[in-house]
Tab-separated table of C-alpha atoms and ligand atoms in Angstrom:
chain	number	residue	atom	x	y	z
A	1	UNK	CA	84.177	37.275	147.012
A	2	UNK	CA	83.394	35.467	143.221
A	3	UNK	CA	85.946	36.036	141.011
A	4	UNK	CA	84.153	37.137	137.954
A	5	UNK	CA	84.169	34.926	135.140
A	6	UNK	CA	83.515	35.849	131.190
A	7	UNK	CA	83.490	32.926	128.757
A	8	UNK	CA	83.236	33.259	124.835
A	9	UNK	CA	80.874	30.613	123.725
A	10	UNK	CA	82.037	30.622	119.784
A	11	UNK	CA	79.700	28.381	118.686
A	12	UNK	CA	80.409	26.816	114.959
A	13	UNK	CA	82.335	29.588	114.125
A	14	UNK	CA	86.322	29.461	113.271
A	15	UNK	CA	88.488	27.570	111.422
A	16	UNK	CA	92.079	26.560	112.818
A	17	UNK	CA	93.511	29.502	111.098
A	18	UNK	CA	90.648	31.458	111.892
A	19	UNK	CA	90.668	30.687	115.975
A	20	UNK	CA	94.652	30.943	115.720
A	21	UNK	CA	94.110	34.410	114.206
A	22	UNK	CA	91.120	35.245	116.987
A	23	UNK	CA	93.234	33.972	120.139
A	24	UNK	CA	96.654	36.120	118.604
A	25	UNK	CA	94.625	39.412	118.797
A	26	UNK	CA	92.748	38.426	121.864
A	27	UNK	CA	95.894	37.677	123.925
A	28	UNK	CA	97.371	40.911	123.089
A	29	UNK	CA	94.036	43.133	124.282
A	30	UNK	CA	93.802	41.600	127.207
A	31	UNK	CA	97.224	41.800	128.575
A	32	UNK	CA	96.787	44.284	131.970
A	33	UNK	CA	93.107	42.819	132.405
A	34	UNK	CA	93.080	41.279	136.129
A	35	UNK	CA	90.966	40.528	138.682
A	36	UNK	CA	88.508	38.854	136.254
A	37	UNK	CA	89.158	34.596	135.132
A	38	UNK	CA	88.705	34.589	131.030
A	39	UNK	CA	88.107	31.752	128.764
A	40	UNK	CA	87.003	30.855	125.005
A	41	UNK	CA	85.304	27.919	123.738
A	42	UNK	CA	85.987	27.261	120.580
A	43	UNK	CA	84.819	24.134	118.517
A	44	UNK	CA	86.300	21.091	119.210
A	45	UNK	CA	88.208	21.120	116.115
A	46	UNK	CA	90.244	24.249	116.703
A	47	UNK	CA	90.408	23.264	120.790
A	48	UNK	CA	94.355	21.543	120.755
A	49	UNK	CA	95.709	24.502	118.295
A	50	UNK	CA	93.489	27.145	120.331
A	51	UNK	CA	95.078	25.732	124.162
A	52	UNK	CA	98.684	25.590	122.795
A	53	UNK	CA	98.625	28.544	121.609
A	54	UNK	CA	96.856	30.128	124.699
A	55	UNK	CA	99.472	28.328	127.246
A	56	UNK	CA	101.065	30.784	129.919
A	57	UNK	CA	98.273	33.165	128.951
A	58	UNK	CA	95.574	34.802	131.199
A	59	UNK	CA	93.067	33.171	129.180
A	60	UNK	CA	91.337	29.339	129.541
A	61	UNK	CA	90.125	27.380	127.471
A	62	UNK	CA	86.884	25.416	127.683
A	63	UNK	CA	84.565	23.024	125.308
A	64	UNK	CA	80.864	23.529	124.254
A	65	UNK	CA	79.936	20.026	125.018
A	66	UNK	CA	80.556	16.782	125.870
A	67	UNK	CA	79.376	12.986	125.764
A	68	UNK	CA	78.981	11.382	129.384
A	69	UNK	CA	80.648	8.258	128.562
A	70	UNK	CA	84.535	7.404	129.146
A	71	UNK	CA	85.165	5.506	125.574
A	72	UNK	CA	83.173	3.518	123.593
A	73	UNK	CA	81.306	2.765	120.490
A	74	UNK	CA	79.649	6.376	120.549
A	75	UNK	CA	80.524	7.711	116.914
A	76	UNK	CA	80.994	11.748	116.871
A	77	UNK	CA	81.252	12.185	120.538
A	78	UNK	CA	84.071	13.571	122.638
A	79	UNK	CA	84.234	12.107	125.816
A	80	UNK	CA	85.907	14.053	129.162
A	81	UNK	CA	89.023	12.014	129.111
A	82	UNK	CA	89.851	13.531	125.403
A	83	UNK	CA	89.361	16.973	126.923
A	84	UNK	CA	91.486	16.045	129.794
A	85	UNK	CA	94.741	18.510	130.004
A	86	UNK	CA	93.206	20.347	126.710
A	87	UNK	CA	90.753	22.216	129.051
A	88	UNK	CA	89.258	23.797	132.659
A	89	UNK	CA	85.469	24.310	131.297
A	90	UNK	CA	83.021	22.530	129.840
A	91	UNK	CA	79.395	24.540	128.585
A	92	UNK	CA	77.093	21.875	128.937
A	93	UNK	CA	73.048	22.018	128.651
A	94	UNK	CA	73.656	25.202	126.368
A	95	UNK	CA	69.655	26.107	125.043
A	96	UNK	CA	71.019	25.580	121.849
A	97	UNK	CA	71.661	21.607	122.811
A	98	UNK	CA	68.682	21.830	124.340
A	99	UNK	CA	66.386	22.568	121.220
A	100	UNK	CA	68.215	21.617	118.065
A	101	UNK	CA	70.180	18.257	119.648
A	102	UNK	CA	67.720	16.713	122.277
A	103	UNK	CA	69.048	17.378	125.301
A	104	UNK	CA	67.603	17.090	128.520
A	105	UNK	CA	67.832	18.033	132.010
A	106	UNK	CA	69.096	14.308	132.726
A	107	UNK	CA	71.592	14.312	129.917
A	108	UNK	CA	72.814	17.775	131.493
A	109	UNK	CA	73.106	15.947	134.868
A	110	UNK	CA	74.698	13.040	133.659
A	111	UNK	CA	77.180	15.388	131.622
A	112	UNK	CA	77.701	17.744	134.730
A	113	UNK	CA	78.759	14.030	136.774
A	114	UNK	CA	81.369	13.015	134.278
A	115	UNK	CA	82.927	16.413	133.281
A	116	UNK	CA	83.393	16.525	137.121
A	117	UNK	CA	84.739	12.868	137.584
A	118	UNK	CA	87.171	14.133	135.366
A	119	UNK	CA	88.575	16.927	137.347
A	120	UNK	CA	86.859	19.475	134.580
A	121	UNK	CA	84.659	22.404	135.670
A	122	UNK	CA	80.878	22.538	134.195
A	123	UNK	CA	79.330	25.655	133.175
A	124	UNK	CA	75.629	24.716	133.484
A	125	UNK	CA	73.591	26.669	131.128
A	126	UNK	CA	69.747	27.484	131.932
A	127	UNK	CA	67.462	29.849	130.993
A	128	UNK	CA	63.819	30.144	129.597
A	129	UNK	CA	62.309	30.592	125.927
A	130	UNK	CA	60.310	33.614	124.962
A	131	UNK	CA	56.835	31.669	125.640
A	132	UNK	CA	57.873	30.594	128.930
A	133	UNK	CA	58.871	33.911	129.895
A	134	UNK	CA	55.656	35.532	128.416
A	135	UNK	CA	53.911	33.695	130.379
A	136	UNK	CA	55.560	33.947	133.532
A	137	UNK	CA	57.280	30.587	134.209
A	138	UNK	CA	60.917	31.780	134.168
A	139	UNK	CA	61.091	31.233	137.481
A	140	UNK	CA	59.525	27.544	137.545
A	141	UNK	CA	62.037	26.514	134.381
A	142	UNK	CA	65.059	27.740	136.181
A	143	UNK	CA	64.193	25.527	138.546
A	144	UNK	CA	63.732	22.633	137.226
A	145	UNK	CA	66.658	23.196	135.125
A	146	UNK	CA	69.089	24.271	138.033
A	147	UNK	CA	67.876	21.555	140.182
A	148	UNK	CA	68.063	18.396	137.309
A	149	UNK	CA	71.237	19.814	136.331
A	150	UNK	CA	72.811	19.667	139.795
A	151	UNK	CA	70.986	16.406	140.812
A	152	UNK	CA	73.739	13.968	142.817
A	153	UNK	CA	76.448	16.581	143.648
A	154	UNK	CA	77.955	16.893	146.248
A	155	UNK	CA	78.370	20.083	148.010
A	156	UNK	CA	82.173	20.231	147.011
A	157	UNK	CA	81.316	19.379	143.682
A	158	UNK	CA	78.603	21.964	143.285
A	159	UNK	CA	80.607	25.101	144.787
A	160	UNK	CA	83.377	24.537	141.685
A	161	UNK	CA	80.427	24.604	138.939
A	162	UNK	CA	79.649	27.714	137.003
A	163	UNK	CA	75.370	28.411	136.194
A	164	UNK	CA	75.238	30.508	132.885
A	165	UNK	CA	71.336	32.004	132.994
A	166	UNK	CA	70.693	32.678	129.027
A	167	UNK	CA	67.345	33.994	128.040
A	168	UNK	CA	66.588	32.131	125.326
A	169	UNK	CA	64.556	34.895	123.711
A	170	UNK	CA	67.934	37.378	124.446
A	171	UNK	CA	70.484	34.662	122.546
A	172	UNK	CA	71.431	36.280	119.140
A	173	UNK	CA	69.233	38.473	119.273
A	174	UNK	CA	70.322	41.825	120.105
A	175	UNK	CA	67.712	42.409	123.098
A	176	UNK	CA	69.445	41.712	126.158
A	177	UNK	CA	67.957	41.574	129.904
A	178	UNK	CA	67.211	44.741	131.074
A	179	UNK	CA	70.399	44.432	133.889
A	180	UNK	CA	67.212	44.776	136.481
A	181	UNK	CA	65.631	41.669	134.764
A	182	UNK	CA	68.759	39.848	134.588
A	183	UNK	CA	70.163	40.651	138.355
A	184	UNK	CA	66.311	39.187	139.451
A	185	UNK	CA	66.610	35.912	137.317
A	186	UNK	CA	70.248	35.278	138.955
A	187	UNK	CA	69.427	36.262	142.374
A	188	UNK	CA	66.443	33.792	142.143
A	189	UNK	CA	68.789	31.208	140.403
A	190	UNK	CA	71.010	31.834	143.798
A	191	UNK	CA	67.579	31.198	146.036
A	192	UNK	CA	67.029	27.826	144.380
A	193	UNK	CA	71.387	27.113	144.724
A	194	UNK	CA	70.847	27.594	148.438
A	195	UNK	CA	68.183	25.573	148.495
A	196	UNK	CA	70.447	22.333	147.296
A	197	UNK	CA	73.393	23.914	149.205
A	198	UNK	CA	73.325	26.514	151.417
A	199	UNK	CA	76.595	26.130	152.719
A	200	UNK	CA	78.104	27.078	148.607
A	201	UNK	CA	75.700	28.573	147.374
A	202	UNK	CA	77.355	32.346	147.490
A	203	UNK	CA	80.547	30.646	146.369
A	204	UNK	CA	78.865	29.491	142.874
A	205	UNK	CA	79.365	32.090	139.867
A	206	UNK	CA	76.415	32.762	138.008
A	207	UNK	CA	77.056	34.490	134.390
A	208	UNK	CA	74.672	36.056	131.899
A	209	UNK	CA	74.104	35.428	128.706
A	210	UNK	CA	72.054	37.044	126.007
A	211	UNK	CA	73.531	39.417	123.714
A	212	UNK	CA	76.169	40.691	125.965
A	213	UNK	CA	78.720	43.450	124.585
A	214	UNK	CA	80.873	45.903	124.677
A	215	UNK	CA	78.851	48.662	125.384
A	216	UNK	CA	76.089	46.741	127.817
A	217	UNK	CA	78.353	44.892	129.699
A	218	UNK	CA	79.576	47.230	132.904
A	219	UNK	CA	75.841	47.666	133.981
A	220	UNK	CA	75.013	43.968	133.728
A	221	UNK	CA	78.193	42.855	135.132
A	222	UNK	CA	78.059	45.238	138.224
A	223	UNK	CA	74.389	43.488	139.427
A	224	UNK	CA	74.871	41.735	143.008
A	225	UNK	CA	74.310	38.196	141.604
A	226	UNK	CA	76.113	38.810	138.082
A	227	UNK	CA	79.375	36.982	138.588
A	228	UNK	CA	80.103	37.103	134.969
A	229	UNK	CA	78.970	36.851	131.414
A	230	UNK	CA	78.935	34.267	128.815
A	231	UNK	CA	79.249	35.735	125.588
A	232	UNK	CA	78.487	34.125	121.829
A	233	UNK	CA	78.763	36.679	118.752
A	234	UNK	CA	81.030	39.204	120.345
A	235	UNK	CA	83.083	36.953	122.194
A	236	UNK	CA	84.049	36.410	117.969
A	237	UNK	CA	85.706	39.813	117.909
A	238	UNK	CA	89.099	40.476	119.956
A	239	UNK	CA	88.242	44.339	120.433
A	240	UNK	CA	85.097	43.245	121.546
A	241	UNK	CA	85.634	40.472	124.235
A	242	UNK	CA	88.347	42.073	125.657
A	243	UNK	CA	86.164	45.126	125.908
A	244	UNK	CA	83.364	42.901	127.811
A	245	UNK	CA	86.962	41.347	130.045
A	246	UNK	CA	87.752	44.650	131.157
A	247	UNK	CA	84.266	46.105	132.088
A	248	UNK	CA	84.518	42.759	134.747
A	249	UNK	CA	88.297	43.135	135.894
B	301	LIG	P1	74.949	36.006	122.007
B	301	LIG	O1	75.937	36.715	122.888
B	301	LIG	O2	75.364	35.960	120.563
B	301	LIG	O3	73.552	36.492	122.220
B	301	LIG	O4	74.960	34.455	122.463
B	301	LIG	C1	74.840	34.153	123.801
B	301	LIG	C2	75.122	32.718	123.989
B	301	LIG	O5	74.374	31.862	123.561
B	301	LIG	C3	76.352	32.348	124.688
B	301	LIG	O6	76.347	31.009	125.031
């Protein structure tokens, strides 16, 4: 059986105080939540105040991105070996990287290699825009996404990594996937995992995300292929993530 897994994706939200603050209440709610593995991802900033405060907790901690790269001359970036012993996850290929910083299905891949070089765990994040899904190509982007992003693994590797399907049209916008549309997206995104490994692929969790909450989340979360939810603007409220926590525990 998956062990469900629901991530807060915060986004550039938070300041220290602010996260401290967010990660205080949070621990508290979700004390007597089990049977469900719970993380935020805060901004890199707020990541070292965020884990030590979150240590012998329930709840991980994981990054929104990464650079490939060990060290180097590579201003701004964080590289895995900085995130080393800070965190378990790292969001990588998030549609938001995709459209506003560049990113591509061979940056994802070369991402997904390092964070797992480095003993980190990748959740690979894939979904289609409104105009692909209008006009039917959801299942050809997923696809290509799923199988650039996973490009060079091995099996081992690819059992431990976490697929987050987003909708882009259903990010921040308050229309989520029908739990029907959703389960069919992730059950495909399963068909195309076998596909590169049949032996793992019922081993890999595959999350939604799209304007999860509090009140939506037990009827996504209880689809076949739904192994968990990755959650931006109410994973920013403590009554409300640990609301979404409990609907999966
Ligand atoms: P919302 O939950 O705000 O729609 O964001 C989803 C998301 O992008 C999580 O990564």
């Amino acid at each position: 059986m998956r062990t469900p897994i629901i991530a807060g994706n915060w986004k550039a939200f938070k300041t220290i105080p602010e996260a401290l603050a967010l990660v205080g209440e949070l621990a508290d709610s979700v004390r007597g939540v089990s049977g469900v593995e719970m993380a935020v991802c805060p901004p890199f900033t707020a990541l070292a105040a965020v884990a030590e405060r979150l240590r012998g907790t329930s709840i991980k901690v994981g990054a929104q991105n990464v650079y490939w790269e060990k060290q180097g001359a590579y201003t701004g970036e964080i590289t895995p070996p900085m995130l080393q012993g800070l965190v378990d996850y790292v969001i990588i290929g998030h549609s938001e990287r995709r459209k506003l910083f560049g990113e591509t299905d061979e940056t994802v891949n070369k991402k997904v290699h390092a964070v797992l070089a480095h003993n980190l765990l990748p959740i690979i994040a894939v979904g289609e825009n409104l105009d692909e899904n209008e006009a039917g190509k959801t299942g050809a982007v997923v696809t290509r996404q799923i199988r650039g992003g996973f490009q060079g693994l091995s099996a081992d590797q690819a059992r431990t990594c976490v697929v987050a399907y987003e909708p882009v049209w259903a990010i921040g916008t308050g229309e989520t996937a029908t739990p029907a549309v959703a389960q069919q997206a992730c059950a495909y995104i399963r068909g195309v995992l076998r596909e590169i490994s049949p032996v793992y692929a019922d081993a890999i969790r595959i999350q939604y995300g799209g304007s999860v909450n509090a009140e939506n989340a037990a009827e996504l979360l209880s689809q076949p292929d739904i192994d968990g939810a990755l959650v931006g603007g109410a994973s920013l409220k403590a009554d409300q993530f640990a609301a979404i926590c409990a609907a999966a525990g």
